[in-house]
PDB file of C-alpha atoms in Angstrom:
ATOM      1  CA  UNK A   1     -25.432   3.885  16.821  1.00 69.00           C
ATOM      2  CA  UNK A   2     -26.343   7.385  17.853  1.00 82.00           C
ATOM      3  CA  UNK A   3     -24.418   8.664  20.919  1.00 93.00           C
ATOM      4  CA  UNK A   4     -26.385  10.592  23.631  1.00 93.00           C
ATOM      5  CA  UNK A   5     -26.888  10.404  27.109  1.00 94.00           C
ATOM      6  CA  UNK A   6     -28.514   7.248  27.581  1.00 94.00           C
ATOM      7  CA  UNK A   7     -25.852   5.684  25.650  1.00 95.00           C
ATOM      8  CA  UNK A   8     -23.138   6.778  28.184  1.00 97.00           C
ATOM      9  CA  UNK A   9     -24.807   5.112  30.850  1.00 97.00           C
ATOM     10  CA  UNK A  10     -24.645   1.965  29.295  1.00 96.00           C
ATOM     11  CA  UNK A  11     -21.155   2.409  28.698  1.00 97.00           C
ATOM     12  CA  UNK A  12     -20.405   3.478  31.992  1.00 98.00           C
ATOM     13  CA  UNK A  13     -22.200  -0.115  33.351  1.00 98.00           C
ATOM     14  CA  UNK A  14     -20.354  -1.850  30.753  1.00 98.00           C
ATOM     15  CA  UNK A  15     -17.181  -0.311  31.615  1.00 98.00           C
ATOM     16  CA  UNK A  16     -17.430  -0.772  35.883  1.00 98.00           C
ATOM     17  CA  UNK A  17     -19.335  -4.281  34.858  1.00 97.00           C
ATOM     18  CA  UNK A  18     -16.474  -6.283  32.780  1.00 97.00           C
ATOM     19  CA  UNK A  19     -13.689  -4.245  32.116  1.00 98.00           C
ATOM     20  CA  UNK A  20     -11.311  -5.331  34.198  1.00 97.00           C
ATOM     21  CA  UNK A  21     -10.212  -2.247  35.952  1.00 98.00           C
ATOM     22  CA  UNK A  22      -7.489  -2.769  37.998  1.00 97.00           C
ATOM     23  CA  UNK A  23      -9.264  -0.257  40.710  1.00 96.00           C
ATOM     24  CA  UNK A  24     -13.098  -0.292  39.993  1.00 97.00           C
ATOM     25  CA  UNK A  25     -13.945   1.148  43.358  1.00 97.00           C
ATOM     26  CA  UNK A  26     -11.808   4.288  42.625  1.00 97.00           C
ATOM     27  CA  UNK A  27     -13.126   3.604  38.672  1.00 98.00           C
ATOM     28  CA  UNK A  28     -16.993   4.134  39.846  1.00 97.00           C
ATOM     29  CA  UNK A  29     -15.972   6.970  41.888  1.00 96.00           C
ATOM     30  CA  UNK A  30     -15.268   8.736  38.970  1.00 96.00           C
ATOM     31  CA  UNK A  31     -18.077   8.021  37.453  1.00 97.00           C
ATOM     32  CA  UNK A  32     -20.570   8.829  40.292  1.00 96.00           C
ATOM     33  CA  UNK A  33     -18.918  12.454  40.787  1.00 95.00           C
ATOM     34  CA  UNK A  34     -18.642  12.811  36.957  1.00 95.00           C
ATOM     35  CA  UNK A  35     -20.910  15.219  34.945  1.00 95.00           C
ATOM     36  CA  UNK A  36     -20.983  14.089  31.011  1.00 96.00           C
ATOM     37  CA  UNK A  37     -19.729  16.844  28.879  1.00 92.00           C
ATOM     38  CA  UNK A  38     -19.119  16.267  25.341  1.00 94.00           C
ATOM     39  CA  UNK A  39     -20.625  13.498  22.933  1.00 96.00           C
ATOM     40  CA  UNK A  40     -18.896  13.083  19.781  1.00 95.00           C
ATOM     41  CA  UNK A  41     -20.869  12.053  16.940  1.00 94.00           C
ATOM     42  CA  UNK A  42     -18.608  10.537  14.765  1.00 93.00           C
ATOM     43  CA  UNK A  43     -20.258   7.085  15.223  1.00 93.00           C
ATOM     44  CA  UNK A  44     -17.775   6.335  18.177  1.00 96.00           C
ATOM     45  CA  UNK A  45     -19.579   6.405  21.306  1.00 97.00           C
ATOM     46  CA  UNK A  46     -16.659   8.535  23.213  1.00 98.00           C
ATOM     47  CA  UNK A  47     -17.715  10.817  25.807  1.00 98.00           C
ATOM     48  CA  UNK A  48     -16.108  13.784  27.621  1.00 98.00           C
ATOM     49  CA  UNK A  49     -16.315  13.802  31.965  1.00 96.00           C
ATOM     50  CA  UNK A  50     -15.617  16.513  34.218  1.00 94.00           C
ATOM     51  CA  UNK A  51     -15.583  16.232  37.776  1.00 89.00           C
ATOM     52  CA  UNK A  52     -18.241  18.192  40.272  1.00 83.00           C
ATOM     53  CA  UNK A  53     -15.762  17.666  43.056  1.00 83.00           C
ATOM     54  CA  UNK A  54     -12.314  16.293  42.088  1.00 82.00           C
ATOM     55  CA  UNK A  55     -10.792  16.979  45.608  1.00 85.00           C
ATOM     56  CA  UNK A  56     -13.698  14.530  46.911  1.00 88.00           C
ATOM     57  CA  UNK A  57     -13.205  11.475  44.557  1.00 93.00           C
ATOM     58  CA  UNK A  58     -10.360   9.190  44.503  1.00 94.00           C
ATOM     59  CA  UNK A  59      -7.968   9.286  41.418  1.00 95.00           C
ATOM     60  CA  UNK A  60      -7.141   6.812  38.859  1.00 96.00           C
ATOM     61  CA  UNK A  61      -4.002   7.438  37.786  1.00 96.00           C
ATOM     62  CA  UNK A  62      -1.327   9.306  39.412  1.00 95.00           C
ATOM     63  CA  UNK A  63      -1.090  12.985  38.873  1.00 89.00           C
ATOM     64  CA  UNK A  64       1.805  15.095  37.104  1.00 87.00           C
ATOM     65  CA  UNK A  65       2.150  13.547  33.681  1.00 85.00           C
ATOM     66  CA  UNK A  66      -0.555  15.360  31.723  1.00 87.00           C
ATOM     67  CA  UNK A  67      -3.529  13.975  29.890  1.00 88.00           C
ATOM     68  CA  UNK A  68      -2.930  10.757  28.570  1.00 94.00           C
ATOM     69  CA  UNK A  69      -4.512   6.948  28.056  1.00 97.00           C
ATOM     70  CA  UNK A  70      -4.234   5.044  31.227  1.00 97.00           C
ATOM     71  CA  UNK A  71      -6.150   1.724  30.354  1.00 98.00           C
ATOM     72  CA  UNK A  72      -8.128   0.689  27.267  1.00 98.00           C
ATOM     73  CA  UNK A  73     -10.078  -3.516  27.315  1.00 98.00           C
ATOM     74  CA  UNK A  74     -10.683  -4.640  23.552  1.00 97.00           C
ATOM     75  CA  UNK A  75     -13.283  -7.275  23.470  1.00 97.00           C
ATOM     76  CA  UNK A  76     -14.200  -9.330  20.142  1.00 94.00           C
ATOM     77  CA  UNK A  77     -17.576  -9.148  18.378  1.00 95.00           C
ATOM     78  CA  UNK A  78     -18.557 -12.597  17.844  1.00 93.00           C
ATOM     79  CA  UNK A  79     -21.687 -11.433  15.831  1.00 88.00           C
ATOM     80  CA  UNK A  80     -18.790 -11.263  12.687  1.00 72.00           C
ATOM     81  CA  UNK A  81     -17.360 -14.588  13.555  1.00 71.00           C
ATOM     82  CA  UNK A  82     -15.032 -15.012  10.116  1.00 71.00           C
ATOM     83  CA  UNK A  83     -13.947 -11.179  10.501  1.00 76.00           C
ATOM     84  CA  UNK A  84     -11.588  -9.908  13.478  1.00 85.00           C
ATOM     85  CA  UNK A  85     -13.429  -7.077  14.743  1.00 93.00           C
ATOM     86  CA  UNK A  86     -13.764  -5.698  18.426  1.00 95.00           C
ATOM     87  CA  UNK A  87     -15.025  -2.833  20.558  1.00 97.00           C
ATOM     88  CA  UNK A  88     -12.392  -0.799  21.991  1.00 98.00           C
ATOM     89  CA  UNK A  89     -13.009   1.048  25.413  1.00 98.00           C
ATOM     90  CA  UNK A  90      -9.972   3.386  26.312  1.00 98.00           C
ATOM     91  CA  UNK A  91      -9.936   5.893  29.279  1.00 98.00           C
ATOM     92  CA  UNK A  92      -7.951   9.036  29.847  1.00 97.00           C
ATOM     93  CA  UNK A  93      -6.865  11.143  32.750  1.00 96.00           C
ATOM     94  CA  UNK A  94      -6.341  14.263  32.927  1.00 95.00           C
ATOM     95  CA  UNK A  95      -3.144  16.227  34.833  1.00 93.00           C
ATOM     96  CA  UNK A  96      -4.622  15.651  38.123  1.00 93.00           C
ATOM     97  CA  UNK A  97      -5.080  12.168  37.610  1.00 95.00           C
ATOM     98  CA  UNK A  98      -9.133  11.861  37.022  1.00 95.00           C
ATOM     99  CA  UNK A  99     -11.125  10.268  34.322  1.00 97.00           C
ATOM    100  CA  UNK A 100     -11.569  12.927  32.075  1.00 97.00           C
ATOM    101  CA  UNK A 101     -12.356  11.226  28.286  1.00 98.00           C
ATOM    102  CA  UNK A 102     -13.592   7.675  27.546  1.00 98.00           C
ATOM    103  CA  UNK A 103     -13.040   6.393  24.351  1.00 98.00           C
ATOM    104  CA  UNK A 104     -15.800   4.109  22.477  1.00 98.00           C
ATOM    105  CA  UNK A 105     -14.419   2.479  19.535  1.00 97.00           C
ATOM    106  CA  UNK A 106     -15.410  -0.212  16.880  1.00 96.00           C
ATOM    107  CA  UNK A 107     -12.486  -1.439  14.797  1.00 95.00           C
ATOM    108  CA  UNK A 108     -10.323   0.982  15.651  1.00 93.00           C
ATOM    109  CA  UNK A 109     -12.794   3.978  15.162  1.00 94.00           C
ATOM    110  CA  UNK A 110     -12.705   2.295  11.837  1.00 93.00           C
ATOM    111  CA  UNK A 111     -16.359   1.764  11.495  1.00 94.00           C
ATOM    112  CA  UNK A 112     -19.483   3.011  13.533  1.00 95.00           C
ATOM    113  CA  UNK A 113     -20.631   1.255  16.471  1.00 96.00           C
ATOM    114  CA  UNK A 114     -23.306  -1.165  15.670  1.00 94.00           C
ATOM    115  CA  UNK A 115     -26.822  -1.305  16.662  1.00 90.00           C
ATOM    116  CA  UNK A 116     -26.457  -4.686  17.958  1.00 91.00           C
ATOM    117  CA  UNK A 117     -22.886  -6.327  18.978  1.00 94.00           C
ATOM    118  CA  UNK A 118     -22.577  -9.588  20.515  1.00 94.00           C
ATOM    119  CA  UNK A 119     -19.082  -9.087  22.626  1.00 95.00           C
ATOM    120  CA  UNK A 120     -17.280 -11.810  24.687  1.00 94.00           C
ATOM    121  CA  UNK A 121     -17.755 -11.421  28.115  1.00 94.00           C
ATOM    122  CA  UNK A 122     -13.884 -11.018  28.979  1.00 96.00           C
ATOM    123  CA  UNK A 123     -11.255  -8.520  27.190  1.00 97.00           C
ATOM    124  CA  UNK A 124      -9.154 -10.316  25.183  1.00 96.00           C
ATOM    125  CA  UNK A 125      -6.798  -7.662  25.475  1.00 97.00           C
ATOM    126  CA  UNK A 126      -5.612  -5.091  28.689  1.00 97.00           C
ATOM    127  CA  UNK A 127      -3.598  -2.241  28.735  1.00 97.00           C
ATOM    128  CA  UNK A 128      -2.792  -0.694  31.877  1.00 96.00           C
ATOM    129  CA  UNK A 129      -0.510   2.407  32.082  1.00 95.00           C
ATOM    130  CA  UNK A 130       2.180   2.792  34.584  1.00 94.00           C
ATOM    131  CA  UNK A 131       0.317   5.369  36.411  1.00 94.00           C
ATOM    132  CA  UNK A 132      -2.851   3.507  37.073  1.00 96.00           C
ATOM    133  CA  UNK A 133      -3.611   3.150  40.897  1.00 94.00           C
ATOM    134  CA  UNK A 134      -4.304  -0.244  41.361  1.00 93.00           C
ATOM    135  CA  UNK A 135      -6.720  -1.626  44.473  1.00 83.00           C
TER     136      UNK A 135
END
């Protein structure tokens, strides 16, 4: 599935929507303040945010301990019932502790995303890093 704009929105929704973010207030924060930089094309649907006003917008993830993956939600495609595949949505932080990369993956980046993916409505896995500021 091509990755543009439009796209990123709907991941964005997705992401506030039924993630499970452990802090979606501070989570759509982010978001709202966040310009959209970079769109790979790989046949991920990852996108690149930078902040218009970082000092404005409450953080994610504690600052000091670099860029790194704070929390990632895997949820299975139940289009492929007799295969195990899943969408994988991972978010990053950067130094100061705001969303700077999400990370769209199907399979493990393994495969494109699909035009049409029929997920579960509930991760079936979590991961939440030790510096995620939770609610």
């Amino acid at each position: 599935m091509r990755n543009d704009l439009n796209r990123a929105a709907y991941w964005i929704a997705f992401t506030l929507e039924r993630c499970q973010f452990p802090n979606r207030e501070a989570l759509a924060a982010q978001f709202a303040n966040a310009e959209i930089g970079e769109l790979c094309q790989c046949g991920c649907n990852s996108f690149a945010l930078s902040m218009a006003a970082p000092d404005d917008v409450p953080r994610i993830s504690t600052s000091g301990h670099g860029y790194g993956l704070v929390f990632e939600a895997h949820f299975r495609d139940l289009r492929e019932p007799d295969e195990s595949r899943s969408l994988e949505i991972l978010l990053f932080a950067d130094d100061s502790g705001h969303l700077s990369y999400v990370e769209i993956d199907y399979c493990g980046n393994g495969l494109p995303i699909p035009e049409r993916m029929n997920l579960e409505s509930a991760p079936y896995h979590l991961f939440q890093g030790d510096t995620v500021i939770r609610a």
